[in-house]
Short mmCIF file of C-alpha atoms in Angstrom, two decimals:
data_model
loop_
_atom_site.label_atom_id
_atom_site.label_comp_id
_atom_site.label_asym_id
_atom_site.label_seq_id
_atom_site.Cartn_x
_atom_site.Cartn_y
_atom_site.Cartn_z
CA MET A 22 -30.91 14.17 2.09
CA LYS A 23 -30.14 10.69 3.47
CA GLY A 24 -27.22 8.57 2.46
CA ARG A 25 -25.43 6.01 4.93
CA LYS A 26 -23.31 6.41 8.25
CA ILE A 27 -19.89 5.82 8.27
CA PHE A 28 -19.48 7.86 11.39
CA GLY A 29 -21.77 9.49 13.80
CA GLY A 30 -21.60 12.61 14.93
CA LYS A 31 -23.60 16.17 14.01
CA VAL A 32 -22.50 19.27 13.20
CA GLN A 33 -23.31 22.37 11.42
CA GLY A 34 -20.60 23.95 8.35
CA GLU A 35 -19.80 25.06 5.11
CA VAL A 36 -19.23 23.06 2.06
CA LEU A 37 -16.50 22.56 -0.16
CA ALA A 38 -17.07 20.36 -3.08
CA THR A 39 -15.24 19.11 -5.47
CA HIS A 40 -15.42 16.84 -8.39
CA ASP A 41 -12.28 14.92 -7.97
CA ASP A 42 -11.28 12.06 -5.73
CA ILE A 43 -9.07 12.74 -3.09
CA SER A 44 -5.60 10.91 -2.05
CA PHE A 45 -4.92 12.16 1.42
CA TYR A 46 -1.57 10.68 1.20
CA GLY A 47 0.51 12.61 -0.71
CA GLY A 48 -2.55 14.72 -1.97
CA CYS A 49 -2.95 17.04 1.43
CA ASP A 50 -0.71 18.37 3.82
CA PRO A 51 -1.23 16.68 6.97
CA GLU A 52 -0.04 19.83 9.57
CA THR A 53 -1.92 22.60 6.92
CA GLY A 54 -4.66 20.65 5.47
CA VAL A 55 -4.01 22.51 2.22
CA ILE A 56 -4.87 20.05 -1.15
CA VAL A 57 -1.26 19.90 -2.16
CA GLU A 58 -2.01 17.14 -5.55
CA LYS A 59 -0.92 19.05 -8.92
CA GLY A 60 -3.95 19.94 -11.34
CA HIS A 61 -6.49 18.88 -8.31
CA GLU A 62 -9.49 21.30 -8.57
CA LEU A 63 -8.94 22.16 -5.07
CA GLU A 64 -5.41 22.67 -5.30
CA GLY A 65 -3.81 25.39 -2.95
CA GLN A 66 -7.27 25.19 -0.63
CA SER A 67 -7.32 24.13 3.03
CA ILE A 68 -10.10 21.62 3.66
CA ALA A 69 -9.79 22.59 7.47
CA GLY A 70 -12.75 23.39 9.14
CA LYS A 71 -15.07 22.65 6.26
CA ILE A 72 -17.80 19.80 5.29
CA LEU A 73 -15.53 18.44 2.58
CA VAL A 74 -17.53 16.76 -0.20
CA PHE A 75 -15.87 14.35 -2.50
CA PRO A 76 -16.71 11.44 -4.88
CA THR A 77 -14.35 8.54 -2.98
CA GLY A 78 -11.00 8.61 -1.74
CA LYS A 79 -8.07 7.15 -3.63
CA GLY A 80 -4.47 6.16 -3.26
CA SER A 81 -1.96 4.37 -0.97
CA THR A 82 -3.24 3.00 2.51
CA VAL A 83 -1.34 5.66 4.51
CA GLY A 84 -4.11 7.95 3.99
CA SER A 85 -5.77 6.96 7.18
CA TYR A 86 -2.90 8.21 8.92
CA VAL A 87 -3.17 11.28 7.05
CA LEU A 88 -6.54 12.34 8.30
CA TYR A 89 -5.46 11.47 11.78
CA SER A 90 -2.58 13.94 11.91
CA LEU A 91 -5.16 16.68 10.60
CA SER A 92 -7.33 15.73 13.50
CA LYS A 93 -4.42 16.08 15.78
CA ALA A 94 -3.12 19.31 14.25
CA GLY A 95 -6.70 20.63 14.59
CA LYS A 96 -6.84 20.86 10.82
CA ALA A 97 -9.26 18.23 9.99
CA PRO A 98 -12.33 18.74 7.96
CA LEU A 99 -15.90 18.85 9.93
CA ALA A 100 -17.37 16.18 8.13
CA ILE A 101 -16.80 14.25 5.18
CA ILE A 102 -19.84 13.45 2.51
CA ASN A 103 -19.16 11.39 -0.50
CA LYS A 104 -20.56 9.02 -3.29
CA SER A 105 -18.69 6.56 -1.83
CA THR A 106 -16.48 6.14 0.80
CA ASP A 107 -13.62 3.58 0.67
CA PRO A 108 -11.92 1.87 3.32
CA ILE A 109 -9.22 4.20 3.56
CA VAL A 110 -11.20 7.34 3.83
CA ALA A 111 -13.62 5.14 6.47
CA VAL A 112 -10.43 4.09 8.84
CA GLY A 113 -8.87 7.68 8.78
CA CYS A 114 -12.72 9.27 9.93
CA ILE A 115 -13.50 6.43 12.75
CA ILE A 116 -9.54 6.75 14.41
CA SER A 117 -10.04 10.38 13.86
CA ASP A 118 -13.88 10.97 14.99
CA ILE A 119 -14.79 12.75 12.18
CA PRO A 120 -18.89 12.30 11.41
CA ALA A 121 -19.33 11.04 7.67
CA ILE A 122 -21.71 9.97 5.36
CA ASP A 123 -22.02 8.50 1.91
CA GLN A 124 -24.35 7.17 -0.58
CA ILE A 125 -25.09 10.97 -1.25
CA ASP A 126 -25.62 12.33 -4.56
CA VAL A 127 -22.75 15.05 -4.23
CA SER A 128 -23.29 17.50 -7.63
CA GLN A 129 -25.73 18.88 -5.19
CA LEU A 130 -23.90 20.22 -2.59
CA GLU A 131 -22.08 23.17 -3.97
CA THR A 132 -18.73 25.23 -2.51
CA GLY A 133 -20.41 27.56 0.52
CA LEU A 134 -23.61 26.01 1.00
CA LYS A 135 -24.29 25.97 4.80
CA ILE A 136 -25.53 22.84 5.93
CA GLU A 137 -25.99 20.53 8.73
CA VAL A 138 -24.67 16.89 8.90
CA ASP A 139 -26.41 14.35 11.14
CA ALA A 140 -24.40 11.55 10.58
CA ASP A 141 -25.95 9.52 13.29
CA ASN A 142 -29.02 9.18 10.87
CA GLY A 143 -27.28 9.79 7.80
CA VAL A 144 -29.40 12.87 7.10
CA ILE A 145 -28.41 15.85 5.86
CA SER A 146 -30.20 19.46 5.83
CA ILE A 147 -29.40 22.75 4.08
CA ILE A 148 -29.86 25.52 6.94
CA MET B 21 -27.58 -3.97 13.55
CA LYS B 22 -27.20 -6.75 10.68
CA LEU B 23 -23.75 -7.89 12.26
CA ARG B 24 -23.34 -10.55 15.01
CA LEU B 25 -20.75 -10.91 17.42
CA THR B 26 -19.73 -13.99 19.53
CA ASP B 27 -19.61 -13.58 23.19
CA GLU B 28 -15.45 -13.03 23.13
CA GLU B 29 -16.22 -10.48 20.35
CA LYS B 30 -18.81 -8.50 22.23
CA GLU B 31 -16.44 -9.11 25.83
CA MET B 32 -13.44 -7.28 23.37
CA LEU B 33 -15.49 -4.65 22.63
CA GLU B 34 -16.74 -3.95 26.16
CA GLY B 35 -12.84 -3.69 27.03
CA LYS B 36 -12.65 -6.48 28.92
CA HIS B 37 -9.71 -7.60 26.85
CA GLY B 38 -8.03 -4.22 27.65
CA ARG B 39 -8.41 -0.74 26.34
CA ALA B 40 -6.00 -1.12 22.95
CA THR B 41 -8.36 -4.38 22.18
CA LYS B 42 -11.58 -2.48 22.58
CA LYS B 43 -10.56 0.34 20.18
CA ALA B 44 -9.21 -2.12 17.49
CA MET B 45 -12.41 -4.04 17.90
CA ASP B 46 -14.85 -1.01 17.64
CA LEU B 47 -12.96 -0.08 14.25
CA ILE B 48 -13.63 -3.79 13.18
CA VAL B 49 -17.07 -3.17 14.34
CA ASN B 50 -17.39 -0.04 12.42
CA LEU B 51 -15.84 -1.38 9.04
CA GLY B 52 -17.93 -4.40 9.22
CA GLU B 53 -21.22 -2.70 9.33
CA ILE B 54 -19.76 -0.48 6.90
CA TYR B 55 -19.77 -2.67 4.50
CA GLY B 56 -22.13 -4.92 5.57
CA ALA B 57 -20.48 -8.14 7.24
CA GLU B 58 -22.58 -10.58 8.98
CA ARG B 59 -20.09 -11.78 10.99
CA LEU B 60 -16.19 -11.33 11.82
CA ILE B 61 -13.78 -14.16 10.71
CA PRO B 62 -10.97 -15.61 12.36
CA ILE B 63 -7.74 -14.28 10.61
CA SER B 64 -3.99 -15.96 11.10
CA SER B 65 -2.23 -13.53 9.58
CA VAL B 66 -1.50 -9.85 9.37
CA GLN B 67 0.92 -7.71 7.47
CA ILE B 68 0.66 -4.09 8.32
CA ALA B 69 1.41 -0.67 6.35
CA GLY B 70 2.49 2.66 7.65
CA VAL B 71 5.73 1.77 9.09
CA SER B 72 8.40 4.28 7.59
CA TYR B 73 8.23 7.74 9.97
CA HIS B 74 8.54 9.99 6.92
CA ASN B 75 4.80 8.86 6.23
CA LEU B 76 3.69 8.10 9.37
CA GLY B 77 4.61 11.10 11.00
CA GLU B 78 4.57 12.40 14.77
CA ALA B 79 0.83 11.88 15.03
CA GLY B 80 0.70 8.39 13.69
CA LEU B 81 3.13 7.69 15.73
CA GLU B 82 1.46 8.91 18.75
CA TYR B 83 -1.57 6.79 17.37
CA LEU B 84 1.13 3.65 17.83
CA ALA B 85 2.45 4.63 21.00
CA ASP B 86 -1.15 4.87 22.57
CA MET B 87 -2.08 1.62 21.35
CA ALA B 88 1.25 -0.07 22.61
CA VAL B 89 0.30 0.51 26.41
CA ASP B 90 -1.65 -2.67 26.20
CA GLY B 91 -2.40 -4.05 22.85
CA LYS B 92 -1.05 -7.46 22.02
CA VAL B 93 -1.16 -9.14 18.61
CA ARG B 94 -2.74 -12.34 18.52
CA VAL B 95 -1.72 -13.87 15.19
CA ILE B 96 1.61 -13.53 13.39
CA THR B 97 2.28 -9.95 12.39
CA THR B 98 5.18 -8.84 10.46
CA LEU B 99 5.65 -4.88 9.19
CA ASN B 100 6.06 -3.30 5.85
CA PRO B 101 9.32 -1.61 5.05
CA ALA B 102 10.77 1.22 7.49
CA GLY B 103 12.61 4.68 6.01
CA MET B 104 16.13 3.23 6.82
CA ASP B 105 17.74 0.50 7.48
CA LEU B 106 17.43 -0.25 11.05
CA GLU B 107 21.45 -1.25 11.12
CA GLU B 108 23.45 0.47 8.17
CA TRP B 109 21.19 3.86 8.14
CA LYS B 110 24.09 5.65 8.76
CA LYS B 111 26.55 4.93 6.00
CA HIS B 112 23.23 5.32 3.46
CA GLY B 113 22.89 8.74 4.30
CA ILE B 114 19.85 8.82 6.69
CA ASP B 115 20.23 11.56 9.55
CA GLU B 116 20.02 10.86 13.11
CA ASP B 117 16.81 12.43 13.86
CA PHE B 118 15.21 10.87 11.59
CA ALA B 119 16.80 7.54 12.47
CA GLU B 120 15.50 8.07 16.06
CA ASN B 121 12.10 8.57 15.44
CA GLN B 122 11.93 5.56 12.98
CA GLN B 123 13.42 3.55 15.80
CA ARG B 124 10.37 4.70 17.90
CA VAL B 125 8.07 3.14 15.67
CA VAL B 126 9.86 0.15 15.19
CA ASP B 127 10.03 -0.04 19.14
CA ALA B 128 5.99 0.62 19.54
CA PHE B 129 5.18 -2.22 16.96
CA ALA B 130 7.79 -4.22 18.99
CA ARG B 131 6.10 -3.93 22.23
CA MET B 132 2.71 -5.40 20.86
CA GLY B 133 4.73 -8.61 19.70
CA VAL B 134 5.04 -7.87 16.21
CA ILE B 135 7.83 -9.19 14.18
CA THR B 136 9.68 -6.42 13.16
CA THR B 137 10.91 -7.63 9.79
CA CYS B 138 10.16 -4.30 7.82
CA THR B 139 9.67 -6.01 4.01
CA CYS B 140 6.45 -5.99 1.51
CA THR B 141 7.28 -9.53 0.73
CA PRO B 142 6.62 -11.15 3.90
CA TYR B 143 5.70 -14.41 2.17
CA LEU B 144 9.51 -14.69 1.27
CA ILE B 145 10.58 -14.56 4.88
CA GLY B 146 8.31 -16.56 6.67
CA ASN B 147 4.87 -14.96 6.82
CA LEU B 148 3.35 -17.03 3.94
CA PRO B 149 -0.46 -18.33 4.32
CA HIS B 150 -1.61 -21.03 2.54
CA PHE B 151 -4.52 -21.21 0.06
CA GLY B 152 -7.73 -20.43 1.18
CA GLU B 153 -6.72 -19.39 4.59
CA HIS B 154 -7.99 -15.93 6.11
CA ILE B 155 -5.58 -13.22 6.16
CA ALA B 156 -5.68 -9.61 6.98
CA TRP B 157 -2.75 -7.85 4.78
CA ALA B 158 -1.77 -4.14 4.30
CA GLU B 159 0.80 -3.76 1.28
CA SER B 160 -1.16 -3.39 -2.20
CA SER B 161 1.59 -5.47 -3.83
CA ALA B 162 1.60 -8.57 -1.21
CA VAL B 163 -2.14 -8.19 -0.98
CA CYS B 164 -2.28 -8.89 -4.34
CA PHE B 165 0.17 -11.93 -4.15
CA ALA B 166 -1.14 -13.54 -1.80
CA ASN B 167 -4.89 -13.09 -3.05
CA SER B 168 -3.80 -14.14 -6.32
CA VAL B 169 -0.51 -16.24 -6.74
CA ILE B 170 -1.14 -18.08 -3.27
CA GLY B 171 -4.88 -18.13 -3.15
CA ALA B 172 -5.22 -16.70 0.60
CA LEU B 173 -8.12 -14.52 1.21
CA THR B 174 -7.59 -10.36 1.89
CA ASN B 175 -9.03 -7.24 1.76
CA ARG B 176 -6.70 -4.05 0.82
CA GLU B 177 -6.35 -2.91 4.36
CA GLY B 178 -4.74 0.16 5.56
CA GLY B 179 -2.89 0.53 8.49
CA PRO B 180 -4.86 0.75 11.49
CA SER B 181 -7.20 -1.92 10.33
CA ALA B 182 -4.28 -3.92 9.80
CA LEU B 183 -3.25 -3.50 13.26
CA ALA B 184 -6.59 -4.15 14.50
CA ALA B 185 -7.10 -7.19 12.82
CA ALA B 186 -3.74 -8.29 14.54
CA LEU B 187 -4.95 -7.31 18.10
CA THR B 188 -8.27 -8.78 18.28
CA GLY B 189 -7.27 -11.73 15.66
CA ARG B 190 -10.16 -10.82 13.65
CA THR B 191 -12.06 -8.91 10.56
CA ALA B 192 -14.72 -8.33 9.35
CA GLU B 193 -15.94 -10.71 6.77
CA TYR B 194 -16.94 -8.70 3.51
CA GLY B 195 -14.90 -7.90 0.00
CA PHE B 196 -12.45 -9.94 -0.86
CA HIS B 197 -13.28 -12.33 2.09
CA LEU B 198 -16.11 -13.66 -0.14
CA GLN B 199 -16.04 -15.89 -3.05
CA GLU B 200 -18.69 -14.43 -4.62
CA ASN B 201 -16.68 -10.97 -5.01
CA ARG B 202 -13.26 -12.53 -6.18
CA ASN B 203 -14.39 -14.00 -9.92
CA ALA B 204 -12.71 -12.89 -12.66
CA GLN B 205 -14.60 -9.19 -14.36
CA ILE B 206 -12.63 -9.16 -18.14
CA LYS B 207 -9.99 -11.14 -19.97
CA TYR B 208 -6.47 -10.11 -21.21
CA LYS B 209 -5.15 -12.06 -23.89
CA VAL B 210 -1.16 -11.15 -23.69
CA ASP B 211 -0.08 -11.29 -27.02
CA ALA B 212 3.94 -10.38 -26.47
CA LYS B 213 6.83 -12.67 -25.28
CA LEU B 214 7.71 -11.60 -21.81
CA HIS B 215 11.06 -12.09 -20.62
CA SER B 216 12.24 -10.34 -16.82
CA THR B 217 10.84 -8.49 -14.31
CA GLU B 218 11.11 -5.05 -15.84
CA ASP B 219 8.80 -6.46 -18.88
CA PHE B 220 6.22 -8.05 -15.86
CA GLY B 221 5.64 -4.38 -14.47
CA LEU B 222 5.25 -2.71 -17.29
CA LEU B 223 2.57 -5.49 -18.03
CA GLY B 224 1.33 -4.72 -14.48
CA TYR B 225 0.89 -0.86 -15.61
CA VAL B 226 -0.90 -1.80 -19.01
CA ILE B 227 -3.42 -4.18 -17.09
CA GLY B 228 -3.67 -1.85 -14.21
CA GLU B 229 -4.49 1.46 -16.55
CA ARG B 230 -7.40 -0.56 -18.30
CA THR B 231 -8.98 -2.12 -15.50
CA ARG B 232 -9.60 0.12 -12.76
CA LYS B 233 -10.34 -1.96 -10.12
CA SER B 234 -11.79 -4.80 -12.14
CA ILE B 235 -10.51 -8.26 -11.68
CA PRO B 236 -8.44 -9.26 -14.60
CA TYR B 237 -8.40 -12.74 -16.16
CA ILE B 238 -4.84 -13.00 -18.19
CA THR B 239 -4.04 -15.47 -20.51
CA GLY B 240 -1.02 -16.02 -23.20
CA ILE B 241 1.33 -16.48 -20.08
CA PRO B 242 3.39 -19.65 -20.79
CA HIS B 243 5.70 -18.94 -17.81
CA ALA B 244 6.46 -16.89 -14.74
CA THR B 245 8.73 -16.73 -12.34
CA THR B 246 7.99 -15.60 -8.47
CA GLU B 247 10.05 -12.62 -8.78
CA GLU B 248 8.16 -11.64 -12.07
CA LEU B 249 5.07 -12.39 -10.39
CA LYS B 250 5.58 -10.12 -7.40
CA SER B 251 6.95 -7.41 -9.85
CA PHE B 252 3.32 -7.51 -12.00
CA CYS B 253 1.37 -7.72 -8.55
CA ALA B 254 3.31 -4.41 -7.61
CA SER B 255 2.64 -2.67 -10.39
CA VAL B 256 -1.24 -3.90 -11.02
CA ALA B 257 -1.80 -2.97 -7.67
CA THR B 258 0.29 0.72 -8.31
CA TYR B 259 -1.62 1.70 -11.13
CA GLY B 260 -4.88 -0.19 -10.82
CA GLY B 261 -5.46 -0.82 -7.57
CA VAL B 262 -6.18 -4.33 -8.40
CA ALA B 263 -6.32 -6.63 -5.08
CA VAL B 264 -6.66 -9.99 -7.26
CA PHE B 265 -6.06 -11.44 -10.56
CA HIS B 266 -6.31 -14.62 -12.06
CA MET B 267 -3.66 -16.13 -14.56
CA GLU B 268 -4.50 -19.14 -16.65
CA GLN B 269 -2.61 -22.27 -15.32
CA ILE B 270 -0.46 -20.01 -13.24
CA THR B 271 -2.47 -18.79 -9.88
CA PRO B 272 -4.91 -21.35 -8.40
CA ASN B 273 -7.99 -19.48 -7.86
CA ARG B 274 -11.31 -21.09 -9.75
CA THR B 275 -12.92 -18.92 -11.14
CA THR B 276 -15.85 -18.02 -14.17
CA VAL B 277 -13.71 -16.78 -17.35
CA PRO B 278 -15.42 -13.76 -18.73
CA GLU B 279 -16.29 -13.68 -22.68
CA GLU B 280 -15.05 -10.08 -23.06
CA THR B 281 -11.16 -9.79 -24.13
CA GLU B 282 -8.70 -7.31 -24.61
CA ILE B 283 -5.81 -7.80 -26.24
CA VAL B 284 -2.11 -6.77 -25.18
CA THR B 285 0.53 -6.64 -27.47
CA ARG B 286 4.15 -5.32 -28.06
CA GLU B 287 3.37 -2.23 -28.87
CA ASP B 288 1.25 -2.00 -25.67
CA ILE B 289 4.11 -2.62 -23.80
CA ASP B 290 6.94 -0.73 -25.64
CA THR B 291 4.40 2.43 -25.36
CA ALA B 292 4.09 2.00 -20.99
CA ARG B 293 7.47 1.63 -20.97
CA GLU B 294 7.67 5.27 -22.84
CA ALA B 295 5.61 6.52 -20.48
CA LEU B 296 7.77 5.76 -17.19
CA ASP B 297 10.47 6.54 -19.24
CA ASP B 298 11.60 10.63 -19.14
CA GLU B 299 13.81 12.23 -21.05
CA ASN B 300 17.56 13.23 -20.09
CA ALA B 301 16.77 11.47 -16.85
CA GLY B 302 19.96 12.26 -15.83
CA ILE B 303 20.23 9.18 -13.96
CA ASP B 304 22.31 9.13 -10.67
CA PHE B 305 20.20 6.74 -8.37
CA ILE B 306 19.89 2.83 -9.33
CA SER B 307 17.67 0.80 -7.16
CA ILE B 308 16.60 -2.85 -7.44
CA GLY B 309 14.29 -4.59 -5.23
CA CYS B 310 11.03 -2.91 -5.23
CA PRO B 311 9.30 -5.14 -4.18
CA HIS B 312 12.03 -6.64 -1.72
CA ALA B 313 14.78 -8.77 -3.56
CA SER B 314 14.92 -12.62 -3.13
CA ILE B 315 17.98 -13.90 -2.67
CA ASN B 316 17.98 -15.35 -6.03
CA GLU B 317 17.87 -12.06 -7.52
CA ILE B 318 20.57 -11.32 -4.84
CA ALA B 319 22.87 -13.74 -6.02
CA LYS B 320 22.48 -12.85 -9.76
CA ILE B 321 22.78 -9.06 -8.90
CA ALA B 322 26.24 -10.16 -6.57
CA GLU B 323 27.23 -12.15 -10.19
CA MET B 324 27.09 -9.46 -12.31
CA LEU B 325 28.84 -6.59 -9.92
CA GLU B 326 31.96 -9.25 -8.68
CA GLY B 327 34.72 -7.23 -9.80
CA LYS B 328 33.10 -4.39 -11.12
CA GLU B 329 32.69 -0.87 -9.71
CA ILE B 330 30.18 1.34 -9.60
CA SER B 331 30.64 4.84 -11.04
CA ALA B 332 31.76 7.58 -8.96
CA ASP B 333 28.38 9.69 -9.84
CA LYS B 334 26.30 7.00 -9.10
CA THR B 335 24.75 5.69 -6.01
CA VAL B 336 23.30 1.91 -5.83
CA TRP B 337 20.28 0.69 -3.25
CA ILE B 338 19.74 -3.21 -3.61
CA THR B 339 16.78 -3.55 -1.24
CA THR B 340 15.69 -6.23 0.81
CA ALA B 341 14.34 -7.83 3.96
CA ARG B 342 16.68 -8.13 6.94
CA PRO B 343 16.64 -12.19 6.93
CA THR B 344 17.61 -12.07 3.08
CA LYS B 345 20.42 -9.54 3.97
CA ASP B 346 21.61 -12.05 6.73
CA LEU B 347 21.83 -15.00 4.25
CA ALA B 348 23.18 -12.84 1.63
CA LYS B 349 26.11 -12.15 3.96
CA LYS B 350 26.46 -16.00 4.38
CA MET B 351 26.75 -16.49 1.34
CA GLY B 352 29.26 -13.84 0.37
CA TYR B 353 27.19 -11.79 -1.90
CA TYR B 354 26.83 -9.11 0.97
CA ASP B 355 30.76 -8.58 0.52
CA VAL B 356 30.60 -8.77 -3.30
CA ILE B 357 27.75 -6.35 -3.59
CA GLU B 358 29.35 -3.72 -1.00
CA LYS B 359 33.20 -3.96 -2.45
CA SER B 360 31.73 -2.51 -5.85
CA GLY B 361 30.03 0.45 -4.03
CA ALA B 362 26.80 -0.51 -4.03
CA PHE B 363 24.55 -0.68 -0.91
CA LEU B 364 22.69 -4.07 0.11
CA VAL B 365 19.84 -2.04 2.01
CA SER B 366 17.64 -4.18 4.48
CA ASP B 367 14.81 -2.75 6.35
CA ALA B 368 13.79 -0.08 3.67
CA CYS B 369 13.38 0.76 0.05
CA CYS B 370 13.58 3.93 -2.46
CA ALA B 371 9.85 4.76 -2.22
CA VAL B 372 9.63 5.02 1.46
CA ALA B 373 13.00 6.42 2.62
CA PRO B 374 13.40 10.32 3.15
CA LEU B 375 15.50 10.41 -0.19
CA LYS B 376 13.88 13.73 -1.48
CA GLY B 377 16.36 16.03 -3.34
CA ARG B 378 19.13 13.72 -2.89
CA PHE B 379 18.92 12.30 -6.46
CA LYS B 380 17.67 13.73 -9.79
CA GLY B 381 17.22 10.57 -11.83
CA LEU B 382 16.16 6.92 -10.71
CA MET B 383 16.94 4.21 -13.09
CA THR B 384 14.66 1.09 -11.92
CA ASP B 385 13.37 -2.49 -12.92
CA SER B 386 10.29 -1.94 -11.31
CA ALA B 387 7.39 0.56 -12.49
CA LYS B 388 6.25 0.65 -9.27
CA ALA B 389 9.23 2.51 -7.86
CA CYS B 390 9.11 4.61 -11.08
CA PHE B 391 5.51 5.62 -9.93
CA TYR B 392 6.63 7.17 -6.03
CA ALA B 393 10.45 8.17 -7.63
CA ARG B 394 8.19 10.42 -9.52
CA GLY B 395 5.28 10.66 -7.25
CA LYS B 396 6.75 11.46 -3.79
CA ASN B 397 10.50 12.41 -4.67
CA ASN B 398 10.19 14.09 -7.72
CA PHE B 399 13.10 11.99 -9.55
CA LYS B 400 12.59 11.47 -13.31
CA THR B 401 12.58 7.83 -14.06
CA GLU B 402 14.12 4.66 -16.44
CA ILE B 403 12.65 1.36 -16.34
CA ARG B 404 15.04 -1.13 -17.38
CA THR B 405 16.05 -4.63 -16.72
CA ILE B 406 18.07 -5.84 -13.92
CA GLU B 407 21.21 -6.42 -16.01
CA GLU B 408 21.07 -2.81 -17.69
CA CYS B 409 20.74 -1.59 -14.69
CA ILE B 410 23.92 -3.33 -13.31
CA ARG B 411 25.42 -1.59 -16.33
CA GLU B 412 24.22 2.09 -16.24
CA ALA B 413 25.45 1.51 -12.72
CA THR B 414 29.27 0.38 -13.71
CA SER B 415 29.82 2.40 -16.43
#
């Protein structure tokens, strides 16, 4: 799969996918990486060390700092893959060195899938 | 690369203007490349969000402190509300640890040359762009006000990207900086008489929920005060992510007018009120000033509170910007308000102060305040006019 580079880097890991948009501010615990938004598909699950796949970001502009806090706490996702990355998530990835790609058909990436993300070239491959 | 930089911008990117400027330029260039900008443009005003220590946390503060080592802002830059009144925090029940950390955040901004106003209404206290001016503002309600009511041009910046714009004096030219992205997409005819800030907040809720980031063209409103427009902006941005709207005969931007028309009735406004009213809310907290109260609103509130007393089981916060509070002191409004037992709180607001667990039910004239009271603080809510809020507080 090929998409658009948001922020560069190359990683391998396991997919954690959701159909719901994510609001990092208020929706994700900045210290543990656990999704805390009530009724969210990933409620109670940790995004730490996963290749996090979701359609797009939503909610407050403070979300960028939550990604930064996660990164400082070692609880950030390994990479982020979106249908369309909103500026809040993009800024979060850039200041936290999280590889990210968008313009991907995210419905094809299911939880548990092992993939390689080559964000510099915008390429995702199944391993 | 499609994005072209000037020599000075290249120098910033290479680190010739210091490390913070390099990091800032890096972020702006990255965003420009992602969103297809062809160039960067100078901006003349910045509003920064992400100021409350409650929202930033220690990691966010470290980021700011790092940028403050050699970063200096190049244009007028003001701050969003902090988590407390920077001077009178103690009597509002803020604990010392929080106060110390909040002050560290404000100090980091001050080292960068930011004017540490801490308000969501910078346009009321001296950070006022003019029509057609390119700016980089965070704070969704102020973005909406600047784009729509003033006719300046800004994207919805986040905390770090607004700071980056301040340190470089630039932003990438994409989104709402381009005229073609600012045209109305759907028309709303308001078939209801609106009387107050709370009515305009409810209208923002109705249109925000329906329009979902598309640009509304609103007709049927013969008159609106600045305070009513700021209430509408806060609400339509909170519930719909709206960054720009057009209001016939009121807002200055040129636009094409969409054919597709939706009607907003009194019934829709009343339904919105029901959605924001919780049963058995057990009101013990009343807050007015989201967005921050103007001097005109404070004058009226002081008049209502003259000779009255806030009931013992209720706490009242009137929130505003510090220059407005100083003016209220000079005019005698502060003394009247505080004598009644209410607090005139500056620099902070009920959405970003650490209030979780302190109250059960909030009554406010602000639809936006209801959203954050519920989501962040687990308060129940009721939305009423300012007069009704004051009546509740003194009953």
